Amino acid sequence: MSQHLRGYTLLEMVVVMAILAMATAIAAPPSYRMIRSWQEATQVEDVIQQLERLPSAVRASGNPLSADAESGIELIDLPQDWVLHMDTPLQVQANGACSDAQGTLITTYQTVEFRVLAPFCRIQRIDP
């Protein structure tokens, strides 16, 4: 009497594991890059929203704000190693009115150019 045992051989299991390992090696790096780019895009949007909220922060403090290339903007919280450079000075009066200005946000992986539109500090991205 011959009994036929059901199941997988060790060789079949090794082949399946090798195929899964190759698929993971191919799919993982692009997935990590995609997640990193999503995180950076979220952080860029956060900085832009902080810029748009400058009028209310200045009104709350009661002190006008003047930001140029050297001074930066102390009311903006940037991620580590990011730089916010104002190409033209940004003036925010104590009543919250903004002047027209232009700046550059330098992140880890990209450079975002933008305009600040008077009088409400609306941010407009400049496409390269």
mmCIF file with all atom_site columns, N, CA, C and O in Angstrom, residues 1 5-6 31 35 40 50 53 59 63 75 78 83:
data_model
loop_
_atom_site.group_PDB
_atom_site.id
_atom_site.type_symbol
_atom_site.label_atom_id
_atom_site.label_alt_id
_atom_site.label_comp_id
_atom_site.label_asym_id
_atom_site.label_entity_id
_atom_site.label_seq_id
_atom_site.pdbx_PDB_ins_code
_atom_site.Cartn_x
_atom_site.Cartn_y
_atom_site.Cartn_z
_atom_site.occupancy
_atom_site.B_iso_or_equiv
_atom_site.pdbx_formal_charge
_atom_site.auth_seq_id
_atom_site.auth_comp_id
_atom_site.auth_asym_id
_atom_site.auth_atom_id
_atom_site.pdbx_PDB_model_num
ATOM 1  N N  . MET A 1 1  ? 0.819  -1.171 0.000  1.00 0.00 ? 1  MET A N  1
ATOM 2  C CA . MET A 1 1  ? 0.000  0.000  0.000  1.00 0.00 ? 1  MET A CA 1
ATOM 3  C C  . MET A 1 1  ? 0.873  1.249  0.000  1.00 0.00 ? 1  MET A C  1
ATOM 4  O O  . MET A 1 1  ? 1.705  1.405  0.857  1.00 0.00 ? 1  MET A O  1
ATOM 5  N N  . LEU A 1 5  ? 1.584  11.313 0.381  1.00 0.00 ? 5  LEU A N  1
ATOM 6  C CA . LEU A 1 5  ? 1.517  12.414 1.331  1.00 0.00 ? 5  LEU A CA 1
ATOM 7  C C  . LEU A 1 5  ? 1.332  13.716 0.579  1.00 0.00 ? 5  LEU A C  1
ATOM 8  O O  . LEU A 1 5  ? 1.955  13.959 -0.447 1.00 0.00 ? 5  LEU A O  1
ATOM 9  N N  . ARG A 1 6  ? 0.497  14.573 1.117  1.00 0.00 ? 6  ARG A N  1
ATOM 10 C CA . ARG A 1 6  ? 0.244  15.855 0.492  1.00 0.00 ? 6  ARG A CA 1
ATOM 11 C C  . ARG A 1 6  ? 1.096  16.901 1.169  1.00 0.00 ? 6  ARG A C  1
ATOM 12 O O  . ARG A 1 6  ? 1.314  16.864 2.361  1.00 0.00 ? 6  ARG A O  1
ATOM 13 N N  . SER A 1 31 ? 9.028  52.429 -3.465 1.00 0.00 ? 31 SER A N  1
ATOM 14 C CA . SER A 1 31 ? 8.029  52.708 -2.428 1.00 0.00 ? 31 SER A CA 1
ATOM 15 C C  . SER A 1 31 ? 8.596  53.637 -1.369 1.00 0.00 ? 31 SER A C  1
ATOM 16 O O  . SER A 1 31 ? 7.919  54.569 -0.926 1.00 0.00 ? 31 SER A O  1
ATOM 17 N N  . ILE A 1 35 ? 7.199  57.417 -0.487 1.00 0.00 ? 35 ILE A N  1
ATOM 18 C CA . ILE A 1 35 ? 6.816  57.831 0.867  1.00 0.00 ? 35 ILE A CA 1
ATOM 19 C C  . ILE A 1 35 ? 7.607  59.061 1.283  1.00 0.00 ? 35 ILE A C  1
ATOM 20 O O  . ILE A 1 35 ? 7.056  60.012 1.836  1.00 0.00 ? 35 ILE A O  1
ATOM 21 N N  . GLU A 1 40 ? 7.854  64.982 2.296  1.00 0.00 ? 40 GLU A N  1
ATOM 22 C CA . GLU A 1 40 ? 8.410  66.295 1.999  1.00 0.00 ? 40 GLU A CA 1
ATOM 23 C C  . GLU A 1 40 ? 7.339  67.229 1.444  1.00 0.00 ? 40 GLU A C  1
ATOM 24 O O  . GLU A 1 40 ? 7.302  68.408 1.786  1.00 0.00 ? 40 GLU A O  1
ATOM 25 N N  . GLN A 1 50 ? 2.197  78.254 7.001  1.00 0.00 ? 50 GLN A N  1
ATOM 26 C CA . GLN A 1 50 ? 2.745  79.142 8.021  1.00 0.00 ? 50 GLN A CA 1
ATOM 27 C C  . GLN A 1 50 ? 2.991  80.536 7.447  1.00 0.00 ? 50 GLN A C  1
ATOM 28 O O  . GLN A 1 50 ? 2.732  81.547 8.115  1.00 0.00 ? 50 GLN A O  1
ATOM 29 N N  . ARG A 1 53 ? -0.214 82.351 7.207  1.00 0.00 ? 53 ARG A N  1
ATOM 30 C CA . ARG A 1 53 ? -0.749 82.753 8.517  1.00 0.00 ? 53 ARG A CA 1
ATOM 31 C C  . ARG A 1 53 ? 0.054  83.875 9.171  1.00 0.00 ? 53 ARG A C  1
ATOM 32 O O  . ARG A 1 53 ? -0.241 84.287 10.291 1.00 0.00 ? 53 ARG A O  1
ATOM 33 N N  . ARG A 1 59 ? -0.416 90.376 13.694 1.00 0.00 ? 59 ARG A N  1
ATOM 34 C CA . ARG A 1 59 ? -1.478 91.137 14.392 1.00 0.00 ? 59 ARG A CA 1
ATOM 35 C C  . ARG A 1 59 ? -1.530 90.752 15.864 1.00 0.00 ? 59 ARG A C  1
ATOM 36 O O  . ARG A 1 59 ? -1.695 91.605 16.730 1.00 0.00 ? 59 ARG A O  1
ATOM 37 N N  . ASN A 1 63 ? 3.632  93.630 16.621 1.00 0.00 ? 63 ASN A N  1
ATOM 38 C CA . ASN A 1 63 ? 4.904  94.148 16.113 1.00 0.00 ? 63 ASN A CA 1
ATOM 39 C C  . ASN A 1 63 ? 5.027  93.866 14.620 1.00 0.00 ? 63 ASN A C  1
ATOM 40 O O  . ASN A 1 63 ? 4.840  92.727 14.196 1.00 0.00 ? 63 ASN A O  1
ATOM 41 N N  . LEU A 1 75 ? 9.075  83.623 12.772 1.00 0.00 ? 75 LEU A N  1
ATOM 42 C CA . LEU A 1 75 ? 7.770  83.035 13.074 1.00 0.00 ? 75 LEU A CA 1
ATOM 43 C C  . LEU A 1 75 ? 7.495  81.760 12.283 1.00 0.00 ? 75 LEU A C  1
ATOM 44 O O  . LEU A 1 75 ? 6.476  81.126 12.482 1.00 0.00 ? 75 LEU A O  1
ATOM 45 N N  . LEU A 1 78 ? 10.820 75.771 10.417 1.00 0.00 ? 78 LEU A N  1
ATOM 46 C CA . LEU A 1 78 ? 11.284 74.959 9.293  1.00 0.00 ? 78 LEU A CA 1
ATOM 47 C C  . LEU A 1 78 ? 11.821 73.612 9.772  1.00 0.00 ? 78 LEU A C  1
ATOM 48 O O  . LEU A 1 78 ? 12.407 73.529 10.839 1.00 0.00 ? 78 LEU A O  1
ATOM 49 N N  . VAL A 1 83 ? 16.069 75.779 4.307  1.00 0.00 ? 83 VAL A N  1
ATOM 50 C CA . VAL A 1 83 ? 16.389 77.198 4.312  1.00 0.00 ? 83 VAL A CA 1
ATOM 51 C C  . VAL A 1 83 ? 15.266 77.961 3.613  1.00 0.00 ? 83 VAL A C  1
ATOM 52 O O  . VAL A 1 83 ? 14.829 77.571 2.529  1.00 0.00 ? 83 VAL A O  1
#
